[in-house]
Structure formats: C-alpha cells, structure tokens
mmCIF file of N, CA and C in Angstrom:
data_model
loop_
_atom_site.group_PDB
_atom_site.id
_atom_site.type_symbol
_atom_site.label_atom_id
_atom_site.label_comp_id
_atom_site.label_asym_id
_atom_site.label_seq_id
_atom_site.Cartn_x
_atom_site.Cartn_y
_atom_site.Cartn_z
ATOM 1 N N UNK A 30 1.795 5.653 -5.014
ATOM 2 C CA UNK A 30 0.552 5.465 -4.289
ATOM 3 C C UNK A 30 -0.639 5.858 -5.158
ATOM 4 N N UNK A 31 -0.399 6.862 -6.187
ATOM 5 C CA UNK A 31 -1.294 7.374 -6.996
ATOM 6 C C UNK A 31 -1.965 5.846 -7.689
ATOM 7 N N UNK A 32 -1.041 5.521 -8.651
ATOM 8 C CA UNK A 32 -1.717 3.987 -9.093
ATOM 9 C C UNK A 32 -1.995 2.939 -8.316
ATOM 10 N N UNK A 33 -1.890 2.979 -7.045
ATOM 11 C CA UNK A 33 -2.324 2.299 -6.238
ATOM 12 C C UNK A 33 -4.228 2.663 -6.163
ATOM 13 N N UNK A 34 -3.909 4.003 -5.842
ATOM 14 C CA UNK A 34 -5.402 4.291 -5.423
ATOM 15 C C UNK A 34 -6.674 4.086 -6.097
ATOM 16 N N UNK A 35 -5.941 4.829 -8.070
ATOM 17 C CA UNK A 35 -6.568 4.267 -8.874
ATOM 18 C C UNK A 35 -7.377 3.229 -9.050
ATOM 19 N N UNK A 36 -6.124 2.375 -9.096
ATOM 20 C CA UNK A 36 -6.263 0.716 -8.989
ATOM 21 C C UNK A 36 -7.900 0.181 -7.644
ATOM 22 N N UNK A 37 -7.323 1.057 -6.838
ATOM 23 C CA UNK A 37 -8.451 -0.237 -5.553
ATOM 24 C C UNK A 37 -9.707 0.687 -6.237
ATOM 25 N N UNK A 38 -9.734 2.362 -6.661
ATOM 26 C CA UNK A 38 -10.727 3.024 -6.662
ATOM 27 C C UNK A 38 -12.006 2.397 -8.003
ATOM 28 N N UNK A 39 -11.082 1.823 -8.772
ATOM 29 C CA UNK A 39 -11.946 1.443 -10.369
ATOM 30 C C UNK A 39 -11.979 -0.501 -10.466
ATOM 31 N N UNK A 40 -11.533 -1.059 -9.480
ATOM 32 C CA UNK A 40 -11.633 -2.564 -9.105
ATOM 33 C C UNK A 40 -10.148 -3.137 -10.536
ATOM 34 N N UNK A 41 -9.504 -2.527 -10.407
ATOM 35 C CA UNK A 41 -8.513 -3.424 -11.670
ATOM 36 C C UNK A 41 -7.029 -4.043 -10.670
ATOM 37 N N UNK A 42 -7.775 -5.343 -10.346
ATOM 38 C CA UNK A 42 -6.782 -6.255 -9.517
ATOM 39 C C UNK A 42 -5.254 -6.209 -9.603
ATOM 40 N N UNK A 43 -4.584 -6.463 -11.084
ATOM 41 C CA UNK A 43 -3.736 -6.315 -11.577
ATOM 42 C C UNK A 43 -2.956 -5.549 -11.284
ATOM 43 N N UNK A 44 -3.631 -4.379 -11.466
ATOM 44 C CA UNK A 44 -2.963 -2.986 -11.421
ATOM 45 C C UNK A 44 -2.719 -3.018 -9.636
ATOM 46 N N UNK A 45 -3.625 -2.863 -9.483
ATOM 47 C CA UNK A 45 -3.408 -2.609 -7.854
ATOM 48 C C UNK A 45 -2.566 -3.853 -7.155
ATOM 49 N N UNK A 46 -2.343 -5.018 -8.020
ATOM 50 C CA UNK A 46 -1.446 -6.239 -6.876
ATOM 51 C C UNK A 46 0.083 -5.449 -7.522
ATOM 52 N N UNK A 47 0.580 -5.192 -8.760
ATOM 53 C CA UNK A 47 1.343 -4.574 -8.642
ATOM 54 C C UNK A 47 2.144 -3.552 -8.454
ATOM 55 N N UNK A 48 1.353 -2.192 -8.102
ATOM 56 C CA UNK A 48 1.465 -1.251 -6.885
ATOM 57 C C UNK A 48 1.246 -1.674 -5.692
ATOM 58 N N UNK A 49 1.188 -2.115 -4.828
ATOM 59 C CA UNK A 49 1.098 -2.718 -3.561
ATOM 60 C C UNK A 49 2.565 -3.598 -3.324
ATOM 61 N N UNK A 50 2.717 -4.588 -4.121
ATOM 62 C CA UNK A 50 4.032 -4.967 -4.429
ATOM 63 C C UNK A 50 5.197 -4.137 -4.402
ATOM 64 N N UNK A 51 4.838 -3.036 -5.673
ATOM 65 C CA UNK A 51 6.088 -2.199 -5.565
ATOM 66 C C UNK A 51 6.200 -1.475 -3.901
ATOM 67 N N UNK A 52 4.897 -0.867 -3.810
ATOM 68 C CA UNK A 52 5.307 -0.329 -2.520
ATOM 69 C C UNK A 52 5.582 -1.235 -1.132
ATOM 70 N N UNK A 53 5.556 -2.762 -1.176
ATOM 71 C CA UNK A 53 5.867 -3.063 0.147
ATOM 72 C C UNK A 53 7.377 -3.427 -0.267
ATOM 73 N N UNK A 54 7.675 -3.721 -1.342
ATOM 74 C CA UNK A 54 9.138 -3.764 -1.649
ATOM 75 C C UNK A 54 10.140 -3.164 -1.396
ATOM 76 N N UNK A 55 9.538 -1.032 -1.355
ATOM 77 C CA UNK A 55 10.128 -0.234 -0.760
ATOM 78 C C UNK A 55 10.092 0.070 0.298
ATOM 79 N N UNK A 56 8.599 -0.486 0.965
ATOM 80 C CA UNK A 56 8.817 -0.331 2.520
ATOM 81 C C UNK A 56 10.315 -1.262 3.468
ATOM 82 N N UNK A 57 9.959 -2.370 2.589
ATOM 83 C CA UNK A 57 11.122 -3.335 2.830
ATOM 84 C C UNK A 57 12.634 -3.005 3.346
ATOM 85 N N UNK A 58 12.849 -2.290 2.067
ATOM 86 C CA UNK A 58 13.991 -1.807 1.308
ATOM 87 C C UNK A 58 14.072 -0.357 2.808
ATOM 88 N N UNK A 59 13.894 0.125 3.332
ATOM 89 C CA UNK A 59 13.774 1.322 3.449
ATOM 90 C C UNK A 59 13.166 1.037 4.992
ATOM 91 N N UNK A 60 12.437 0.212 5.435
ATOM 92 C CA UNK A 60 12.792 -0.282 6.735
ATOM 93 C C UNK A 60 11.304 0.480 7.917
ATOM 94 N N UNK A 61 10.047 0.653 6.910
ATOM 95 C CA UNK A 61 9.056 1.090 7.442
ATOM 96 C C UNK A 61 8.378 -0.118 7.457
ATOM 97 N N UNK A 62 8.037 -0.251 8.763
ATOM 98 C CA UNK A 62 7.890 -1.805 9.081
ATOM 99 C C UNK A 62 6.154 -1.752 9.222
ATOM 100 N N UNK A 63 5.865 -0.919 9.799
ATOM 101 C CA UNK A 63 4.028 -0.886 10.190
ATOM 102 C C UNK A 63 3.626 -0.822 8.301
ATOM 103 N N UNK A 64 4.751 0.289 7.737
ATOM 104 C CA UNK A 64 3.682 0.008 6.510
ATOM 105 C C UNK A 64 3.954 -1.154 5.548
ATOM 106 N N UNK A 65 5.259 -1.460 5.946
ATOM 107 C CA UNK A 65 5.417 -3.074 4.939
ATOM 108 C C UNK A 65 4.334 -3.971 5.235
ATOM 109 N N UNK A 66 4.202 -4.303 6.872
ATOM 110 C CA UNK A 66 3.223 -5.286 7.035
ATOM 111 C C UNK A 66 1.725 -5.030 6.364
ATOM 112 N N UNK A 67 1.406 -3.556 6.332
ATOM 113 C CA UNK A 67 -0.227 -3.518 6.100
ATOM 114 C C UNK A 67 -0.208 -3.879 4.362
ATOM 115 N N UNK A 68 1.059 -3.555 3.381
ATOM 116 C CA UNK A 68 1.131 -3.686 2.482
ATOM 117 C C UNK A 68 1.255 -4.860 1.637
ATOM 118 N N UNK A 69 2.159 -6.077 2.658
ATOM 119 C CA UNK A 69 2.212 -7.030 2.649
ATOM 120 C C UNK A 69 1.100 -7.984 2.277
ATOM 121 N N UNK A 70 -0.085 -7.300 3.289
ATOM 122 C CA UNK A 70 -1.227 -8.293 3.811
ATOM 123 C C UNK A 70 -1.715 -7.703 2.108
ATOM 124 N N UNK A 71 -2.276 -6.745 2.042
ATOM 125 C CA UNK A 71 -2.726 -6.343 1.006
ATOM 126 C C UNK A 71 -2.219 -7.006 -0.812
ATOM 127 N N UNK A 72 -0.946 -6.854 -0.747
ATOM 128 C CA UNK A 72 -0.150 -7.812 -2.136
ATOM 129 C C UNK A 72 -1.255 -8.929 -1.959
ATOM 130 N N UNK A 73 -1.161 -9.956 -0.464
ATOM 131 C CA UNK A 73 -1.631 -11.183 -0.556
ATOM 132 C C UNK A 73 -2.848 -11.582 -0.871
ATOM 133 N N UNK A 74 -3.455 -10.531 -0.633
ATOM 134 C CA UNK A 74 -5.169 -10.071 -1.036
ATOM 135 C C UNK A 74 -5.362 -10.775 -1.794
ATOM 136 N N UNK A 75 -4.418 -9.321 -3.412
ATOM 137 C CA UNK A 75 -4.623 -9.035 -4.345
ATOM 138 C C UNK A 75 -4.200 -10.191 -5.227
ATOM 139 N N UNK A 76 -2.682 -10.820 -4.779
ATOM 140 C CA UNK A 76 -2.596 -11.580 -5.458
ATOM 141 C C UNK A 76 -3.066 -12.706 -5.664
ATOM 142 N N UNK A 77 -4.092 -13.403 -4.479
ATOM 143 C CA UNK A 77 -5.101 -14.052 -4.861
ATOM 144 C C UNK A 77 -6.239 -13.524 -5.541
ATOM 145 N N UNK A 78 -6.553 -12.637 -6.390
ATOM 146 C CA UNK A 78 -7.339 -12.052 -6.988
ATOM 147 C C UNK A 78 -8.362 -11.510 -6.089
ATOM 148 N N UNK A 79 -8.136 -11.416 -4.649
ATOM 149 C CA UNK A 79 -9.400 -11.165 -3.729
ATOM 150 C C UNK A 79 -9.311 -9.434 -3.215
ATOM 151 N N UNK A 80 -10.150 -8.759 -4.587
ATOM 152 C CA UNK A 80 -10.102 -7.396 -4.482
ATOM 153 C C UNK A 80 -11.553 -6.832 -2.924
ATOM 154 N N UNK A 81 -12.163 -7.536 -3.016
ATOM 155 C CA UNK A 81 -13.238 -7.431 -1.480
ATOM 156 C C UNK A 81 -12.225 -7.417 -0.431
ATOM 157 N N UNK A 82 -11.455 -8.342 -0.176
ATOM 158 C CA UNK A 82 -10.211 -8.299 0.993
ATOM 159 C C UNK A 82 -10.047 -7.385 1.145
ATOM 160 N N UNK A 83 -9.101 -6.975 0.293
ATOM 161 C CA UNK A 83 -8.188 -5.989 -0.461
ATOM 162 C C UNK A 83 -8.974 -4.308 -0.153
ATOM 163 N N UNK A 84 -10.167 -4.127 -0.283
ATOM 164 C CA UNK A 84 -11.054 -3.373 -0.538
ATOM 165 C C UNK A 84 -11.256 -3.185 1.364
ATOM 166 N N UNK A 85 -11.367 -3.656 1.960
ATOM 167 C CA UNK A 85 -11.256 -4.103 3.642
ATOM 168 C C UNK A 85 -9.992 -3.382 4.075
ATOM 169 N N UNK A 86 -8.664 -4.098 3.150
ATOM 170 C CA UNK A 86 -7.796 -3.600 4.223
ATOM 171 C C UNK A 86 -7.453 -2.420 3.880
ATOM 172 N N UNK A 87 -7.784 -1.736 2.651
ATOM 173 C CA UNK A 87 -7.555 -0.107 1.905
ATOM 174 C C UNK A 87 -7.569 1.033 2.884
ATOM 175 N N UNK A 88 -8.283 1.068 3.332
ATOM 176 C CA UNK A 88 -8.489 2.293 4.623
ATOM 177 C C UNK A 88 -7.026 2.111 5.530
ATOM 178 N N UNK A 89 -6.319 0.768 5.959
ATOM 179 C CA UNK A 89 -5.605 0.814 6.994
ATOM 180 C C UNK A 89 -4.493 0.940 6.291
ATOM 181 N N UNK A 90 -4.122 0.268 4.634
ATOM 182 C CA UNK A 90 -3.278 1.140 3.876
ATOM 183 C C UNK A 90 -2.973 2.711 3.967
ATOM 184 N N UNK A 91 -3.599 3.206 3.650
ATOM 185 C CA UNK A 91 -4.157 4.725 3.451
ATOM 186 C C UNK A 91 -3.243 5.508 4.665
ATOM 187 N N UNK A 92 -3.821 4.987 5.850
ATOM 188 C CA UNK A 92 -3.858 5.770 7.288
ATOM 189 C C UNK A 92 -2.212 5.307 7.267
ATOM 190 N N UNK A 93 -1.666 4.265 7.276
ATOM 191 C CA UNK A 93 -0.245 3.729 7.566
ATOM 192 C C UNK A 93 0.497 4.592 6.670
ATOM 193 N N UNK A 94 0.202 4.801 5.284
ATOM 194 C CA UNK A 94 0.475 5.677 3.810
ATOM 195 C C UNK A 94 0.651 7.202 4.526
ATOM 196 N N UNK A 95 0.255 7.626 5.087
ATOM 197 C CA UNK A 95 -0.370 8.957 5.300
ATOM 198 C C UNK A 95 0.865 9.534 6.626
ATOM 199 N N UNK A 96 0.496 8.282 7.385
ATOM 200 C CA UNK A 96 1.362 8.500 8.815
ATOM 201 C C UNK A 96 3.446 8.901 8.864
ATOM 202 N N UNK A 97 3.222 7.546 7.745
ATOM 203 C CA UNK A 97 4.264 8.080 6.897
ATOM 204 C C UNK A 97 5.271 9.102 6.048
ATOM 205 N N UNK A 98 4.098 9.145 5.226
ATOM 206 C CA UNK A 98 4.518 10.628 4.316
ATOM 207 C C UNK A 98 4.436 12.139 5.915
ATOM 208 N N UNK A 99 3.650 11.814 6.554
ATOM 209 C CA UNK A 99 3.633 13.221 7.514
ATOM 210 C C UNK A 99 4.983 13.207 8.199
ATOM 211 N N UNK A 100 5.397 11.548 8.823
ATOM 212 C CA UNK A 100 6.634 11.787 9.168
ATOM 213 C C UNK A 100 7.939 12.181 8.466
ATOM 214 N N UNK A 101 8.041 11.771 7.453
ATOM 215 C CA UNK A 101 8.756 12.521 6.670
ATOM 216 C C UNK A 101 8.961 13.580 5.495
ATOM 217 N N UNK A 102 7.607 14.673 5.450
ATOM 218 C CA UNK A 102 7.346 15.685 5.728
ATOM 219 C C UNK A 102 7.634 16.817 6.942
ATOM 220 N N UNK A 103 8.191 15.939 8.268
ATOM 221 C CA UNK A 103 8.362 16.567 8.746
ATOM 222 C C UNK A 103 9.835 17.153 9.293
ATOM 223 N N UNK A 104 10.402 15.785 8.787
ATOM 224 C CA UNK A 104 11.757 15.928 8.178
ATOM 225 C C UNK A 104 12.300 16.519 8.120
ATOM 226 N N UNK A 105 12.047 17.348 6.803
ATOM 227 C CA UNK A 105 11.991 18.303 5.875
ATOM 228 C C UNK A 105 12.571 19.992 6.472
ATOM 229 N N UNK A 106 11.376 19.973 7.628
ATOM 230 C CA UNK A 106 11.299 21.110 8.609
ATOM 231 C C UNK A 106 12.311 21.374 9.111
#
C-alpha cells in the first residue's frame, strides 16, 4: 500500500496502476470483496492513464484499505 500511496501522492500513473493491480489481485486471491471492487475500479482508472479518476476514487481506497487492516489487526487479539 506504501507504493501505492506514493504513487497517487507524486501523480506517477505507472507506478500506481501497478500497485493497485497487485493489490486487487490479492484482494482476489484472499477473498476481500468490498476491497477488490474499490481496487478494481481504481486499476481501471489508472490503466487508462486517468490519474484525476483515480485521484477521486483514492479516499474510498484508503477507508476500504484501513477497514481492513483494523479487521485483521484485530485478529491478532
């Protein structure tokens, strides 16, 4: 997620369509479905080179990213 953030934070398309990729691949893989879809949309952004999209749907990345890691953080417990 780190090079993800990078990526949307400094505008380098590239970078960020293929972190987004990797991570909906593992959402995939791994069966987190709210965040595959937001990640999904996001790849499609990017991989049309449309970092403004992309830049739109970042926040709902983030929050789905977040909701995530807390749930299994809590795991842990």
């Amino acid at each position: 997620m780190s090079q993800l953030t990078q990526a949307m934070e400094t505008g380098d398309v590239e970078t960020a369509f293929r972190a987004a990729h990797t991570l909906k691949g593992i959402c995939a893989n791994l069966g987190f479905k709210l965040l595959f879809e937001v990640s999904y949309d996001i790849t499609e952004a990017l991989r049309a080179g449309d970092m403004e999209q992309a830049k739109v749907m970042w926040p709902g990345v983030q929050a789905c990213y977040a909701r995530v890691e807390n749930a299994l953080n809590q795991l842990e417990q």
